[in-house]
Coordinates of C-alpha atoms and ligand atoms in Angstrom, one line a residue:
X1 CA 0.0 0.0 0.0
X2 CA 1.5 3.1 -1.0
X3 CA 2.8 5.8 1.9
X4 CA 3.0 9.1 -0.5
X5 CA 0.9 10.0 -3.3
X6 CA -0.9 12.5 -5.5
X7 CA -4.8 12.3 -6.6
X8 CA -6.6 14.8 -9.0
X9 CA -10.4 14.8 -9.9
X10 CA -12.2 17.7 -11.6
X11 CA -15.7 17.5 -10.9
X12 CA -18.8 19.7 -12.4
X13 CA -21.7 21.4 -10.7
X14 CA -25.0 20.4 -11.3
X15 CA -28.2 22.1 -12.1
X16 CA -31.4 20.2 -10.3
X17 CA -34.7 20.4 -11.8
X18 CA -36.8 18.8 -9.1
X19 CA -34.9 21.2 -6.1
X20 CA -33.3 19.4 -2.9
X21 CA -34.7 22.6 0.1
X22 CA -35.1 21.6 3.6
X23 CA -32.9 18.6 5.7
X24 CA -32.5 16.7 8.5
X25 CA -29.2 16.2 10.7
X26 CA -26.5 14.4 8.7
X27 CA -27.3 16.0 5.1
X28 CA -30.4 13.9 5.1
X29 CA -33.1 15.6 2.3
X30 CA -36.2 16.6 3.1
X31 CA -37.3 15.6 -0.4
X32 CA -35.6 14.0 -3.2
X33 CA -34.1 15.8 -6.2
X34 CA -33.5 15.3 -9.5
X35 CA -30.3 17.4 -11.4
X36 CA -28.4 17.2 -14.8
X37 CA -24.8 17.2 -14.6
X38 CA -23.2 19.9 -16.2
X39 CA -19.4 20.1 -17.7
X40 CA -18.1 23.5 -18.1
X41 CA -18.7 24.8 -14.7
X42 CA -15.7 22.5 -13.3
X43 CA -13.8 22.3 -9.6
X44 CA -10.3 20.7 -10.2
X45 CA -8.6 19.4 -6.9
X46 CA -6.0 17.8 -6.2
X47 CA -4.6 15.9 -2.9
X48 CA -1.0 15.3 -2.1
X49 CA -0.6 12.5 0.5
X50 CA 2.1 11.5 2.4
X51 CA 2.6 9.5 6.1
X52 CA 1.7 11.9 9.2
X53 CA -1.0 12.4 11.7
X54 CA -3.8 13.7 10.2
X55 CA -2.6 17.4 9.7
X56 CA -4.4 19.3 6.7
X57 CA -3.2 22.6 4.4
X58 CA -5.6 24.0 2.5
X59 CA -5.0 26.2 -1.3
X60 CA -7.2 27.6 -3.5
X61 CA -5.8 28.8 -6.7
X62 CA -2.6 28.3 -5.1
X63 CA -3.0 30.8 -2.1
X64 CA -4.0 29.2 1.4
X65 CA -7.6 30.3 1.5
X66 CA -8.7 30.7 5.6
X67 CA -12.2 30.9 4.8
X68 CA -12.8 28.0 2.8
X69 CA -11.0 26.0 5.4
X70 CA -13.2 25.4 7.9
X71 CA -15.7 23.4 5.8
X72 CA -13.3 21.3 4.1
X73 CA -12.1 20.3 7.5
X74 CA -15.5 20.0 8.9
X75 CA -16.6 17.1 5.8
X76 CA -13.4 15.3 6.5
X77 CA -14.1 15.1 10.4
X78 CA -17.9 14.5 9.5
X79 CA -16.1 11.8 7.1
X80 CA -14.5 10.1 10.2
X81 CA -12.4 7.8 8.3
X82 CA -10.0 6.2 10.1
X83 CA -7.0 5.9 7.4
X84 CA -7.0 9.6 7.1
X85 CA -5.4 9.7 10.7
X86 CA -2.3 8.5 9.4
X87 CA -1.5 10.9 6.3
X88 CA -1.1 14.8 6.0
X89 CA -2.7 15.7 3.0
X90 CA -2.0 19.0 1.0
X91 CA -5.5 20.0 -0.8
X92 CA -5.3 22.2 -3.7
X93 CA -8.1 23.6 -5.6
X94 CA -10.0 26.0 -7.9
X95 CA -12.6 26.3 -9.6
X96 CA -13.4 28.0 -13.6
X97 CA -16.6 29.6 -12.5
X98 CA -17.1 32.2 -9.4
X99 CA -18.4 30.7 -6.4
X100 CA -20.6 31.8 -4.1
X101 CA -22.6 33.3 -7.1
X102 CA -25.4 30.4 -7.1
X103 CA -23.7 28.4 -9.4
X104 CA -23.6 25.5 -7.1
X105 CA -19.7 25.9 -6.7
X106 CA -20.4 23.3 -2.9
X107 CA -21.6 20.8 -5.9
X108 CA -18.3 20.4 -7.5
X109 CA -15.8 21.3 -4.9
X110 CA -17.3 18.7 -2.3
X111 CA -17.8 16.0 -5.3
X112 CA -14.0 17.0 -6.3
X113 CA -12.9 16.5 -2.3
X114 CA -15.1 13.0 -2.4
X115 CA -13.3 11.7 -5.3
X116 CA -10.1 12.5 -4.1
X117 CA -10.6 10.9 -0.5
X118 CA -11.8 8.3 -1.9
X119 CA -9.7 7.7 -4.6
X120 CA -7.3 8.1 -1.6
X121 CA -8.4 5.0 0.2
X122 CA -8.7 3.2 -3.3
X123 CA -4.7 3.5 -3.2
X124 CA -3.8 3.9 0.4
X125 CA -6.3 1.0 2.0
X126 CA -9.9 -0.3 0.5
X127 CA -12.8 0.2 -0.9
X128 CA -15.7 -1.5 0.9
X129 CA -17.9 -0.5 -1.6
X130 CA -18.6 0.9 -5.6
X131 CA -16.3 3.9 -6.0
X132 CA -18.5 6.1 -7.3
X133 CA -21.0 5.1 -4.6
X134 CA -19.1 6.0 -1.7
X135 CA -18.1 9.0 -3.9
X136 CA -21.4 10.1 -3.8
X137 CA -21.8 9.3 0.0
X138 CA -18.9 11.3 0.8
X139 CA -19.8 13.9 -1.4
X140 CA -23.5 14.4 0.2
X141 CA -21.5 15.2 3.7
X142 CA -19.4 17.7 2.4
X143 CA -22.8 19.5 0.6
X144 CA -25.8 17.4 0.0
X145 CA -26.4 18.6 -4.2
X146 CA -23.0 17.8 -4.2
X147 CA -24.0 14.0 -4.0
X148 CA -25.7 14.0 -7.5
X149 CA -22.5 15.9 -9.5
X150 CA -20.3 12.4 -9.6
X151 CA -22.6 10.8 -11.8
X152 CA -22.6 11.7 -16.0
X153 CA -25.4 13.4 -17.5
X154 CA -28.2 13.2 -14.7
X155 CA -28.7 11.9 -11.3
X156 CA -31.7 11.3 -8.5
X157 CA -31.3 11.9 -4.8
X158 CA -33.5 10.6 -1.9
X159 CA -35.9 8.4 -0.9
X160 CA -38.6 8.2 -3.2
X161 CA -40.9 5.2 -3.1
X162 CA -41.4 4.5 -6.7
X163 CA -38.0 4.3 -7.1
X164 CA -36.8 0.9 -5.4
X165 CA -32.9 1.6 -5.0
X166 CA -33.4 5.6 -4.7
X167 CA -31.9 6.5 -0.9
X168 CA -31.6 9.1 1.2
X169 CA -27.7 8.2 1.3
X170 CA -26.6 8.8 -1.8
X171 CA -27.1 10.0 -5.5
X172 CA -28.4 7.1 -8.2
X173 CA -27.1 7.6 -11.6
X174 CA -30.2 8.4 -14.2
X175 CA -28.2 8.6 -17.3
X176 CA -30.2 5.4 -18.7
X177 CA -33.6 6.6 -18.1
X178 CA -33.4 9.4 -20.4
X179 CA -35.1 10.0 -23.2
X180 CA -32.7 10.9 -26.1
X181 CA -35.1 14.9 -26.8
X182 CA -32.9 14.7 -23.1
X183 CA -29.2 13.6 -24.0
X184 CA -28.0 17.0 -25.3
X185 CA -29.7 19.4 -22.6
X186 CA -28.4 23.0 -23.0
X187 CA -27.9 24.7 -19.5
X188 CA -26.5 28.9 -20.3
X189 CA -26.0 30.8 -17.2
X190 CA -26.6 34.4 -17.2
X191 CA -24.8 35.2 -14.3
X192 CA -26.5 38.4 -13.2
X193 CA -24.5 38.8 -10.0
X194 CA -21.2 37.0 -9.3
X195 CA -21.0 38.5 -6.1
X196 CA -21.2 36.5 -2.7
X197 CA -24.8 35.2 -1.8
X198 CA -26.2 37.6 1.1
X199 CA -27.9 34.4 2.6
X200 CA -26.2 31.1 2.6
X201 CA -28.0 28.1 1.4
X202 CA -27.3 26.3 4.9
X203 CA -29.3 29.3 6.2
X204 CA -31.6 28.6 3.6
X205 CA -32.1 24.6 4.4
X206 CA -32.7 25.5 8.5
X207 CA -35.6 27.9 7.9
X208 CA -37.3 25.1 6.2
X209 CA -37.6 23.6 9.8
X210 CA -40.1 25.5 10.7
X211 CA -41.4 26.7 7.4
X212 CA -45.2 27.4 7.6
X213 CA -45.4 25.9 4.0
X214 CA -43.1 22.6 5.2
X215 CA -45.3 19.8 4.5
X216 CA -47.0 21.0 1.3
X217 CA -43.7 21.8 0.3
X218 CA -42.8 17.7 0.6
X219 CA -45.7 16.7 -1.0
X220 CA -45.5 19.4 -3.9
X221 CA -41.7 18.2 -4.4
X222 CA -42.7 14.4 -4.6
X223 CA -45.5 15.0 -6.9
X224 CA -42.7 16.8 -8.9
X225 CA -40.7 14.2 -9.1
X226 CA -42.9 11.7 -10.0
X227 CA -43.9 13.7 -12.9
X228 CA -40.4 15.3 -13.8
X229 CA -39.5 11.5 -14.2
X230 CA -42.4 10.3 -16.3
X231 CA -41.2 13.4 -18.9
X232 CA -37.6 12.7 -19.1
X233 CA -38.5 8.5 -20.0
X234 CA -41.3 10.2 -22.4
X235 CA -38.9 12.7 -23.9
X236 CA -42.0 15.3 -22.8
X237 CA -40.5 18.9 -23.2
X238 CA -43.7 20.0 -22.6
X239 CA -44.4 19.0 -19.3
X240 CA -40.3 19.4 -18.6
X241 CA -40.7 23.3 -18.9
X242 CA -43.8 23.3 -16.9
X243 CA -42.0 21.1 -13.4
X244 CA -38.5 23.4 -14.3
X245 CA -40.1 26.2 -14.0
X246 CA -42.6 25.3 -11.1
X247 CA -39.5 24.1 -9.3
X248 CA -37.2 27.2 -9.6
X249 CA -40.1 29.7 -9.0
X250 CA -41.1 27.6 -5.8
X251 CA -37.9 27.6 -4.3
X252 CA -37.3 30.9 -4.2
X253 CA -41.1 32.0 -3.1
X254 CA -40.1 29.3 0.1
X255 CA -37.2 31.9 0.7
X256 CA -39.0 35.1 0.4
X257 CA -42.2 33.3 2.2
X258 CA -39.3 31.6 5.5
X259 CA -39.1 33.5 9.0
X260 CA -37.3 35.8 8.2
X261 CA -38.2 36.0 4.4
X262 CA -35.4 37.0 2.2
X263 CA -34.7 37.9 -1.7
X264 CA -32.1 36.8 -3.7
X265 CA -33.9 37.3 -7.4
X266 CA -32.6 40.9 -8.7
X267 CA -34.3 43.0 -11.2
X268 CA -32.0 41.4 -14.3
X269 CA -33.4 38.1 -12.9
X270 CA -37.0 39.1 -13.2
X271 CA -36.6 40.6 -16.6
X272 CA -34.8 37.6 -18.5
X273 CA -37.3 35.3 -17.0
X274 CA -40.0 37.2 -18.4
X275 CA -37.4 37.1 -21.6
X276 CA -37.4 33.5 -21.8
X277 CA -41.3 32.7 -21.3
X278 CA -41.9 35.7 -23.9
X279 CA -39.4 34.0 -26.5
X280 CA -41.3 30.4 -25.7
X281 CA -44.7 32.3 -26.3
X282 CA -43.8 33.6 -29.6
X283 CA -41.6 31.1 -31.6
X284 CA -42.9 27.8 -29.6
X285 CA -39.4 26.4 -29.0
X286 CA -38.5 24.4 -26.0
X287 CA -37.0 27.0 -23.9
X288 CA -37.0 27.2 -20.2
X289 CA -35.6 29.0 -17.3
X290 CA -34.3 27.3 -13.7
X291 CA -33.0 29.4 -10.9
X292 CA -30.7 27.9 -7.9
X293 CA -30.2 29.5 -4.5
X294 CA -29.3 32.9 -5.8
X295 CA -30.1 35.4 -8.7
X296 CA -28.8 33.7 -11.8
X297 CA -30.6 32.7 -14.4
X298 CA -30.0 29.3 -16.1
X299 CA -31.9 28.9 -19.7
X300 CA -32.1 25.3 -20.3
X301 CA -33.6 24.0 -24.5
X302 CA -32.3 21.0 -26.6
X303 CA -29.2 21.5 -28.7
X304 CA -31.6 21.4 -31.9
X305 CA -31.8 25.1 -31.6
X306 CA -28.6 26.0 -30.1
X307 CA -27.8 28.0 -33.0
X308 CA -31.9 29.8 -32.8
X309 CA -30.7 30.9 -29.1
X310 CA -27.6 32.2 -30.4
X311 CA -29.1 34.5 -32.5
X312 CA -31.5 35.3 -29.8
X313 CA -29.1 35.8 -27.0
X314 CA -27.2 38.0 -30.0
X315 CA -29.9 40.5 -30.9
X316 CA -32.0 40.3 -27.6
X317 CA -29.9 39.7 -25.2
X318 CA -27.5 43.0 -24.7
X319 CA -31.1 44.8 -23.5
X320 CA -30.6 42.6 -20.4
X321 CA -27.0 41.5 -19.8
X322 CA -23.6 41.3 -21.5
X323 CA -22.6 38.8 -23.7
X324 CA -19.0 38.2 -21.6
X325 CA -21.5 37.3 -18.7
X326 CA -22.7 33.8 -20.2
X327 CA -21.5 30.7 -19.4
X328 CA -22.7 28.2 -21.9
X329 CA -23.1 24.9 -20.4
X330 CA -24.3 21.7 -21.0
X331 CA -25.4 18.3 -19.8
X332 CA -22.2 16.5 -20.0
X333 CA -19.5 13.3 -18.7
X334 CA -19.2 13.7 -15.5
X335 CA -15.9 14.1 -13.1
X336 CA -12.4 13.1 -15.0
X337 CA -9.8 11.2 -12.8
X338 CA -6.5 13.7 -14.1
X339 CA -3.3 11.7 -15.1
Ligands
PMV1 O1 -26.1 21.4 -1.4 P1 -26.5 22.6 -0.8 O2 -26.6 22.5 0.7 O3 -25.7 23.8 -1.2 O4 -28.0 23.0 -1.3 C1 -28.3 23.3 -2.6 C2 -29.7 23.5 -2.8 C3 -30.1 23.9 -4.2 O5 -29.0 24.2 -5.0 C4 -30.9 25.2 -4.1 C5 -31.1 22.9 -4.9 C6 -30.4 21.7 -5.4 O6 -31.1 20.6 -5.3 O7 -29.3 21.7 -5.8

């Protein structure tokens, strides 16, 4: 078993349809969710390993980063795995996207630090288990959405009784129960504020505690997902645009509606969702909007009429944000095991 050691993952975000809003101690969902993997919006880390006691340094984008410490060191205590005791790792990361912004950056730094660890043990000990299961599993500690990003294309988390295998424990790849109108999913990002949230998703999960609209909110989100799955097997756009946008609009009406309420949509936000439902109205393509926990706006339509979009986002577009301020995503491969 080998004593020193280097391993590198990069690992995407992902964008959930069905939302994951509301838990229970140890990252346990209050309702299942159901996200597509993206592949541009990346987290690339990388671990160097050597025999110690357990002692753990901390870079992002090669500077030590204090404020980021604290939660990478909480997920590996919360990890509690006892081979780490004997190793001091050095953790490098960064990410191509800016975090904090709403873009799910917990997604694919955690999923990154879960495939590392246990790509880790994979060299250092054993695996008990699948690797990408426990990845997933190690993943959800560090940031529950974070559990769905090590699968390709699309994944489902939580308990859901229709589905036999789903768990509250980990993500379940759902790759093979797309449609093919769902293989080549288009996810661009306006990014309308890259700035740090004002109210941290953690915040966000607690209020749903005691949220007034708790329980319809459980039984809205499994009606959802039922649904949401039935139109990715059918390859129903239709009734895709209709649970996206239900979703994203009913996640952030549980933040402004939670003791105490609060806001994250900005004006740009409103405007380029009335943008996208206008351009659906009058051309009928299959164009739809999902928001996450903060004010971006993601605009989600089949490749078929990537180029229609472009044109769109080209003559449209500069009345609502710059062009520079797009990321142009898409359902892809999952993380990538570097060297
Ligand atoms: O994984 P967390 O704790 O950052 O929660 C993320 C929750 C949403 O992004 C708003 C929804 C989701 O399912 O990803």
């Amino acid at each position: 078993m080998e004593k020193t050691g280097i391993v590198q993952w990069k690992s995407p975000s992902n964008i959930a349809i069905v939302k994951y809003w509301g838990k229970k101690d140890g990252q346990i969902p209050m309702n299942a969710s159901l996200s597509f993997t993206l592949s541009q919006c990346i987290t690339d880390t990388k671990i160097s390993y050597s025999a110690g006691n357990g002692k753990v340094e901390f870079f992002y984008e090669g500077q030590p980063k204090p404020e980021f410490f604290p939660k990478v060191r909480m997920m590996l205590d919360n990890l509690n795995l006892d081979f780490l005791k004997d190793f001091d790792l050095i953790i490098d990361s960064s990410n191509n996207f800016p975090h904090s912004a709403g873009i799910a950056s917990s997604a694919s730094a955690m999923s990154a630090l879960a495939l590392c660890i246990t790509d880790m043990q994979r060299n250092v000990s054993n695996l008990d288990r699948d690797f990408l299961s426990l990845a997933s599993i190690r993943a959800r500690i560090g940031s529950g959405s974070a559990c769905r990003s090590v699968f390709e294309s699309a994944a489902l988390w939580g308990k859901l009784e229709s589905v036999a295998e789903s768990t509250d424990e980990m993500a379940l790849p759902w790759k093979s129960n797309l449609h093919s109108a769902f293989s080549d999913v288009q996810d661009w990002i306006f990014i309308v504020s890259a700035g740090t949230k004002n109210v941290s998703s953690s915040a966000g999960h607690k209020e749903m505690n005691s949220h007034y609209y708790r329980s319809g909110r459980i039984a809205q989100a499994q009606q959802n997902m039922i649904q949401l799955i039935q139109a990715l097997k059918e390859g129903d756009w239709n009734s895709f645009i209709e649970l996206a946008e239900m979703e994203a609009l009913s996640l952030h009406a549980l933040m402004m509606s939670g003791n105490p309420g609060y806001l994250l949509l900005e004006p740009e936000s409103i405007r380029l969702i009335h943008a996208i439902r206008q351009l659906r109205k009058n051309t009928g393509w299959p164009v739809c909007f999902t928001i996450d926990a903060g004010p971006n706006i993601h605009m989600l339509f089949p490749k078929s009429i990537e180029e229609k979009i472009s044109d769109w986002c080209f003559t449209e577009l500069p009345n609502y944000i710059s062009e520079n301020r797009i990321i142009k995503d898409h359902v892809g491969d999952g993380p990538v095991k570097v060297q």
